[in-house]
Short mmCIF file of C-alpha atoms and ligand atoms in Angstrom, two decimals:
data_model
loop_
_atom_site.label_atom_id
_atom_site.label_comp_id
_atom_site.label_asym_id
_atom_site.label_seq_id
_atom_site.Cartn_x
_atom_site.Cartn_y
_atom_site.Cartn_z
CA UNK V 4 2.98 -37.77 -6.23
CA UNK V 5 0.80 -38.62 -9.29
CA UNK V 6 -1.42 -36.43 -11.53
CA UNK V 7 -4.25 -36.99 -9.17
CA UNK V 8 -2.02 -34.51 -6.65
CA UNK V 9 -3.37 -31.35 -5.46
CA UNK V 10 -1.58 -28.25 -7.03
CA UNK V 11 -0.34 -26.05 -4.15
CA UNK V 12 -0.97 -22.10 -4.49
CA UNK V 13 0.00 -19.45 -1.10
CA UNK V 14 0.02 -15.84 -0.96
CA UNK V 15 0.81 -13.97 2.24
CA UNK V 16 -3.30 -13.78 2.93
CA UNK V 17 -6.35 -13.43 0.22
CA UNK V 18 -4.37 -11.69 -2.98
CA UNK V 19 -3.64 -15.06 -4.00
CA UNK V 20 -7.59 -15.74 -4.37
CA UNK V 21 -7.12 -13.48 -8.01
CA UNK V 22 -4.35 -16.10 -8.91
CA UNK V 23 -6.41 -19.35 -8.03
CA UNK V 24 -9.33 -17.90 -10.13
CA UNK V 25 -7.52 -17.56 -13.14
CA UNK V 26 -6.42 -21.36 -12.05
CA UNK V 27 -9.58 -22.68 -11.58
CA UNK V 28 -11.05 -21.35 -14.70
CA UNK V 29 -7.65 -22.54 -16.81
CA UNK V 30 -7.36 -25.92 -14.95
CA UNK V 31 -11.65 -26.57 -14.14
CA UNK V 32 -10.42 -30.81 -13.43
CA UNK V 33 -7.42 -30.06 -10.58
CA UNK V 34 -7.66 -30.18 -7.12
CA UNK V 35 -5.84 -27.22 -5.42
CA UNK V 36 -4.66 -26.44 -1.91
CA UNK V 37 -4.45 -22.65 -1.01
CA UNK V 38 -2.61 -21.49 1.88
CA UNK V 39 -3.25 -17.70 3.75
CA UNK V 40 -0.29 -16.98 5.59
CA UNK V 41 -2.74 -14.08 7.10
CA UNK V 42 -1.53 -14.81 10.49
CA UNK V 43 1.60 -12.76 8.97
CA UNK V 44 0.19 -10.85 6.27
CA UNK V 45 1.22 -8.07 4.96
CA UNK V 46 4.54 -9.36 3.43
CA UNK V 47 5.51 -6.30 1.36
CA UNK V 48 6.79 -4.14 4.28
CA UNK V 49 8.24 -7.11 6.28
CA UNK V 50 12.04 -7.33 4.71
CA UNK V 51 13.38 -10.13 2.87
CA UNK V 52 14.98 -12.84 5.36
CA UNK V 53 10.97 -12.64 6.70
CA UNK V 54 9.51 -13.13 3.60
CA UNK V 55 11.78 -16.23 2.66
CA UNK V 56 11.63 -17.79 5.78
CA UNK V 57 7.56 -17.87 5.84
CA UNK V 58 7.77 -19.37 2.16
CA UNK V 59 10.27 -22.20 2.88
CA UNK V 60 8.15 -23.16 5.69
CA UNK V 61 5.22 -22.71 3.55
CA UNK V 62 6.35 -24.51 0.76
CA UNK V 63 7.31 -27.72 3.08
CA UNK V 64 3.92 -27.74 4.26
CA UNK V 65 2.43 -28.38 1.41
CA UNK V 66 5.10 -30.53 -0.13
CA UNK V 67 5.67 -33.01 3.37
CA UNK V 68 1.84 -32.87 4.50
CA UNK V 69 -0.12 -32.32 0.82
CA UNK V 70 2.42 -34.21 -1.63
CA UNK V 71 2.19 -31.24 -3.49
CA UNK V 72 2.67 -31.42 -7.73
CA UNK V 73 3.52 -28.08 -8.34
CA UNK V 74 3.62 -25.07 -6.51
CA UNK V 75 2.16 -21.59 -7.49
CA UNK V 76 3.62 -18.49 -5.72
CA UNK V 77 0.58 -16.46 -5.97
CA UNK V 78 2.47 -13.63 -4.34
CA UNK V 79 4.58 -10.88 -6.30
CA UNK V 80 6.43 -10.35 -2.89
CA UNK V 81 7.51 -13.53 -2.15
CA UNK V 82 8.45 -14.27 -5.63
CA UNK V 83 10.92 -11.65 -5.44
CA UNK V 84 12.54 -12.26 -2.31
CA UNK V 85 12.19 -16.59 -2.22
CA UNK V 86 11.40 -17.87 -5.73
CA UNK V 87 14.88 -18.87 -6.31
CA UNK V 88 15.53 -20.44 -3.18
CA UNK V 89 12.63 -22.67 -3.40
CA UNK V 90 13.64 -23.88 -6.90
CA UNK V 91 17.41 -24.92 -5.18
CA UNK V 92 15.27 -26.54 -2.16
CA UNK V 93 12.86 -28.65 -4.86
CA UNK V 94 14.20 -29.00 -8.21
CA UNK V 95 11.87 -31.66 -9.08
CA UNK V 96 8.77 -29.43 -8.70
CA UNK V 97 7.42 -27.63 -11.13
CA UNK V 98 7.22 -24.00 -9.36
CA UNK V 99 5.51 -20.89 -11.11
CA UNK V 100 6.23 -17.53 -9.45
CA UNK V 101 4.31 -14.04 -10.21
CA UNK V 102 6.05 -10.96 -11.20
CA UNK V 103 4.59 -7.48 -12.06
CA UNK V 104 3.45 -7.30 -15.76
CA UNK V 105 6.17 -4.89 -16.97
CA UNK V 106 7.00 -6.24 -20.15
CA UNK V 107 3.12 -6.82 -21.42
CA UNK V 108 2.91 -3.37 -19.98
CA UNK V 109 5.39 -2.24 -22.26
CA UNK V 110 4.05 -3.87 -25.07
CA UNK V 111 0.75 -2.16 -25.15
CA UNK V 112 1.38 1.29 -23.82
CA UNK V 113 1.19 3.95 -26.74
CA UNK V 114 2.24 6.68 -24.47
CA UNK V 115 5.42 5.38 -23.62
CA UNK V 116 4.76 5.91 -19.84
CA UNK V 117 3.44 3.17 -17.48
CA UNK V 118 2.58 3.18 -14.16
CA UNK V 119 3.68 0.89 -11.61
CA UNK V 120 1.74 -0.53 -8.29
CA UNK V 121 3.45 -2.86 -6.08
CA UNK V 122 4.78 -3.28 -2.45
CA UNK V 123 7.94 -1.95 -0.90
CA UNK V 124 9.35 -5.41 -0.99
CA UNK V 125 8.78 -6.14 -4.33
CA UNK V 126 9.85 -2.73 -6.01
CA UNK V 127 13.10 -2.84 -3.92
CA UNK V 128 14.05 -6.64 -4.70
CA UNK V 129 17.03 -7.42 -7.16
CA UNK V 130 14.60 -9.71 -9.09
CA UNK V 131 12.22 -6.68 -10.18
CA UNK V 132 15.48 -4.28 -10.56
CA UNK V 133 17.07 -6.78 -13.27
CA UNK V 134 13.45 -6.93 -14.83
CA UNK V 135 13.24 -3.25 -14.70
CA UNK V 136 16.54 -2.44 -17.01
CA UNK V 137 16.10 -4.83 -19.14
CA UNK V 138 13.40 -3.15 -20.32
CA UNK V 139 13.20 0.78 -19.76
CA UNK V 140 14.17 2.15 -22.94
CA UNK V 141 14.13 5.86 -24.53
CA UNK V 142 10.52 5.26 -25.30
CA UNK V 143 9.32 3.39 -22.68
CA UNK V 144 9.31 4.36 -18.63
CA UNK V 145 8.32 3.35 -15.77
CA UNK V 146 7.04 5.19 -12.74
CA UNK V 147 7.37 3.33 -9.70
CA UNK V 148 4.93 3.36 -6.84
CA UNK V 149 5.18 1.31 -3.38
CA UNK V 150 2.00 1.00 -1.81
CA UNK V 151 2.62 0.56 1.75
CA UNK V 152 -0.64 -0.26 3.63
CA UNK V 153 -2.69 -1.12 0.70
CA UNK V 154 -2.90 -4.55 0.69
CA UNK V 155 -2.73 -4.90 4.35
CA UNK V 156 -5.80 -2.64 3.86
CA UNK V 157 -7.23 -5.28 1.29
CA UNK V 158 -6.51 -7.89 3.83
CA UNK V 159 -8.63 -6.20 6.40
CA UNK V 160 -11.87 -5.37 4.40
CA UNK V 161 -10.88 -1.77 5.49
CA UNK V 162 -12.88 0.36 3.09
CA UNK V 163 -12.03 3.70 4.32
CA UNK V 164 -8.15 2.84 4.44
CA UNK V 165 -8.33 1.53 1.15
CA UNK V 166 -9.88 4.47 -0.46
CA UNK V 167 -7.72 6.70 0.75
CA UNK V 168 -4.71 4.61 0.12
CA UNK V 169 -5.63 3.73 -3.53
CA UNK V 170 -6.54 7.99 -4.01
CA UNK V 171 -3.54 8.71 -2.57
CA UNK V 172 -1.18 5.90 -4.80
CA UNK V 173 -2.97 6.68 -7.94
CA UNK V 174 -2.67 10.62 -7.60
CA UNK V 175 1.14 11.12 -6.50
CA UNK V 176 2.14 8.29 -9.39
CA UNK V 177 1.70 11.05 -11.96
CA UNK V 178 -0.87 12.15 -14.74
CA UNK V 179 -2.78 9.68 -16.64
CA UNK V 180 -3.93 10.24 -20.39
CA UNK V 181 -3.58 9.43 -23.61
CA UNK V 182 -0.78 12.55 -24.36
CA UNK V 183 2.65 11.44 -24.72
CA UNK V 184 4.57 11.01 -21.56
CA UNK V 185 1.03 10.76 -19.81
CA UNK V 186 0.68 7.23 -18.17
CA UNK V 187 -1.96 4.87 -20.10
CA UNK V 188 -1.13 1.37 -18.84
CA UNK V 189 -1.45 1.04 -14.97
CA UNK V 190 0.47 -2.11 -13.98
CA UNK V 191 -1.12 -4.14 -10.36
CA UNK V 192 2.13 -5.63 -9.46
CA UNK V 193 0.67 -7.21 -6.03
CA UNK V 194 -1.85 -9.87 -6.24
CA UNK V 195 -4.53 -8.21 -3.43
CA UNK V 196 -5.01 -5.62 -6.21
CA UNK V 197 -7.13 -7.01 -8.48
CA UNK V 198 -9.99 -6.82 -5.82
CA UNK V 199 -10.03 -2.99 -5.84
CA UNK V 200 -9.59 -2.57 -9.89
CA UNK V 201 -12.99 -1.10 -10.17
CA UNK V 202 -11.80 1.38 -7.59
CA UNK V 203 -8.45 2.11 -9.73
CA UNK V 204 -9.83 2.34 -12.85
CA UNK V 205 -12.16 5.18 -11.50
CA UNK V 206 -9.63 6.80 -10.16
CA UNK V 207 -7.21 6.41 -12.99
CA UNK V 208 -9.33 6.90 -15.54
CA UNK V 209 -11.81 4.89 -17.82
CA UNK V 210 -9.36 5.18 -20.72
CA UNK V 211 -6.51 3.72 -18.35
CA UNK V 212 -5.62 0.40 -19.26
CA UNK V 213 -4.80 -2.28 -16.28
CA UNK V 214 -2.68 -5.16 -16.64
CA UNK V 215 -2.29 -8.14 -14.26
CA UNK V 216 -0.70 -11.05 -13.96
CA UNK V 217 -3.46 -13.88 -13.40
CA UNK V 218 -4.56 -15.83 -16.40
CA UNK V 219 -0.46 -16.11 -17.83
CA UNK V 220 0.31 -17.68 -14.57
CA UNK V 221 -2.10 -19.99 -15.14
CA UNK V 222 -1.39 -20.64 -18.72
CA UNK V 223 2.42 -21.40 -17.34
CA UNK V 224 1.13 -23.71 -14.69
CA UNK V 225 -1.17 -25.57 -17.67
CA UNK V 226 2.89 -26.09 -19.68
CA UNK V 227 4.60 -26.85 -16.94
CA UNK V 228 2.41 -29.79 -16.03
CA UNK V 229 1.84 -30.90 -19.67
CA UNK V 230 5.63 -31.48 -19.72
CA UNK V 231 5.86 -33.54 -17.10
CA UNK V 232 2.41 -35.14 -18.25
CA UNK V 233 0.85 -34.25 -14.85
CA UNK V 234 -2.33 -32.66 -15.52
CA UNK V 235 -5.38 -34.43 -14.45
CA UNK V 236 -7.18 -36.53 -16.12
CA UNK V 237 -10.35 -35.30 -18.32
CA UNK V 238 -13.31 -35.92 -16.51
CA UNK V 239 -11.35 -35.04 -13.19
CA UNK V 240 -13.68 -33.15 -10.73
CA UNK V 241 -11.80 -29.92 -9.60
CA UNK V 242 -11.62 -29.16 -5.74
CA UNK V 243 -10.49 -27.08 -3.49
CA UNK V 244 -8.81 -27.33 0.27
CA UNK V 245 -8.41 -23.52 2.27
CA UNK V 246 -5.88 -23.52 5.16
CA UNK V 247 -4.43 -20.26 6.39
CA UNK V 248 -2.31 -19.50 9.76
CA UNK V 249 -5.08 -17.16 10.03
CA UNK V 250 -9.03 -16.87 10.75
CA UNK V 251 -10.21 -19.91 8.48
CA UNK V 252 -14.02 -18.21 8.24
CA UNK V 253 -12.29 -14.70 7.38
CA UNK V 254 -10.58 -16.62 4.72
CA UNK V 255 -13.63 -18.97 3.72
CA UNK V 256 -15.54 -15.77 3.67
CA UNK V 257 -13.08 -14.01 0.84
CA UNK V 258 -12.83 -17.06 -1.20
CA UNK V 259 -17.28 -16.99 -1.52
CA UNK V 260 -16.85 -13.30 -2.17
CA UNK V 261 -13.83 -13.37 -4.75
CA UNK V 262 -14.17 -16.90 -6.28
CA UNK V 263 -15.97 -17.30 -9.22
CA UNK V 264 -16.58 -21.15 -7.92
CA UNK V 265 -17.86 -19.92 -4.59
CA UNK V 266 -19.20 -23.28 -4.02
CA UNK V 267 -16.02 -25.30 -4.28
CA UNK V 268 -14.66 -22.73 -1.11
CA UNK V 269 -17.03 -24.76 0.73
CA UNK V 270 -14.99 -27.57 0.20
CA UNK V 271 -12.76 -27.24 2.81
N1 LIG L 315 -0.20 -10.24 -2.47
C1 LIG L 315 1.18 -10.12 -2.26
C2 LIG L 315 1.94 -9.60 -3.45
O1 LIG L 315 1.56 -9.93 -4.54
C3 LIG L 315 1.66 -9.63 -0.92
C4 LIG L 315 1.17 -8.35 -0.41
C5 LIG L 315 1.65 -8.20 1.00
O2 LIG L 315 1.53 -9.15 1.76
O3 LIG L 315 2.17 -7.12 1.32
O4 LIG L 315 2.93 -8.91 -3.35
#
């Protein structure tokens, strides 16, 4: 493995896509291998021993068969239930993980109330229960919210399902404003998310601010290979490889749609 590797980034299907872009635009010279594990997507209402089995296996795919320099968990789900594992399995690799944005979220919220979207898996995972406490405090809450369905919804391109699942999500989490105790920071704890902000800002609110988790995974990624002088070299042409246990043109087809460097998808 040199600096010339390929960084490897996997979400359970195309949520991941709103990771790699924040990658691609931090990191324009690396070549990067994304994996859709669609053929078993959604992970969030699967249960743990799933979910950690799917990223071993995932993450010895790309070490064995792509030599791999670091691995980006571009899944809030499998962060929760695997990340720790992985870093036992390969303690040489540098390995960033995603987690909801609670404590950014708790930084700008003026309200003291902030609103929480993620999957069952995630929200019920010892990982995001230790990150919880630590920081609820008199004047800051959280209100929790598992989305079942929604990015399995995502997934699908199902636009009536995810209306009605965002509507619903959005209206039982609790009143947003700009009163005290009214929530004004909106937290998208699950990567597939990003692709329907427009959609949960309007229903949230213009004033509503959201928070996710791309662009500081990326900045990690950017230290963790500048320790281990890894990053590659300037004047590097980016690229980009798309596998997926899935339907390859389904995922080719997100990638054009959600990727600001639609043409690199073609790379495959
Ligand atoms: N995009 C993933 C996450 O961030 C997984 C969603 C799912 O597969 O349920 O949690």
């Amino acid at each position: 493995m040199s600096s010339d590797s390929p960084i490897g980034v996997f979400d359970s299907g195309v949520g991941g896509l709103s990771v790699l872009s924040a990658l691609q635009a931090e990191l324009p010279g690396e070549r990067f291998v994304y994996f859709s594990d669609a053929a078993h997507a959604p992970y969030g209402e699967r249960g743990d021993a799933f979910v950690i089995e799917r990223t071993l296996g995932i993450a010895r795919q790309l070490v064995e068969e792509h030599h791999i320099k670091a691995l980006v968990v571009a899944c809030n789900t499998a962060t929760a239930a695997g990340i720790g594992l992985l870093r036992s399995a390969y303690p040489g690799l540098p390995i960033v993980g995603v987690e909801p944005a609670l404590k950014p979220a708790a930084a700008a919220t003026r309200t003291g109330h902030v609103g929480v979207l993620a999957t069952r898996g995630t929200l019920a995972s010892g990982k995001f229960k230790a990150l919880h406490d630590s920081l609820k405090t008199d004047s800051v809450r959280f209100s929790l919210m598992p989305c079942d369905g929604l990015a399995g919804a995502i997934e699908r391109l199902d636009e009536a399902a995810i209306q009605s699942l965002a509507a619903r999500y959005v209206g039982d989490i609790g009143r947003f404003g700009h009163q005290l105790q009214e929530i004004d920071t909106l937290v998208l704890g699950c990567t597939h998310y990003p692709f329907i902000a427009a959609d949960l800002q309007r229903l949230a609110g213009a004033q509503v601010r959201l928070i996710e988790t791309g662009q500081p995974v990326a900045q990690q990624t950017r230290r963790l290979l500048a320790a281990k002088g890894q990053l590659a070299g300037n004047g590097s042409a980016g690229s980009l490889q798309l596998l997926t246990s899935g339907n390859a043109s389904a995922l080719d087809a997100a990638a054009a749609r959600w990727l600001p460097s639609a043409e690199a998808a073609a790379l495959r």
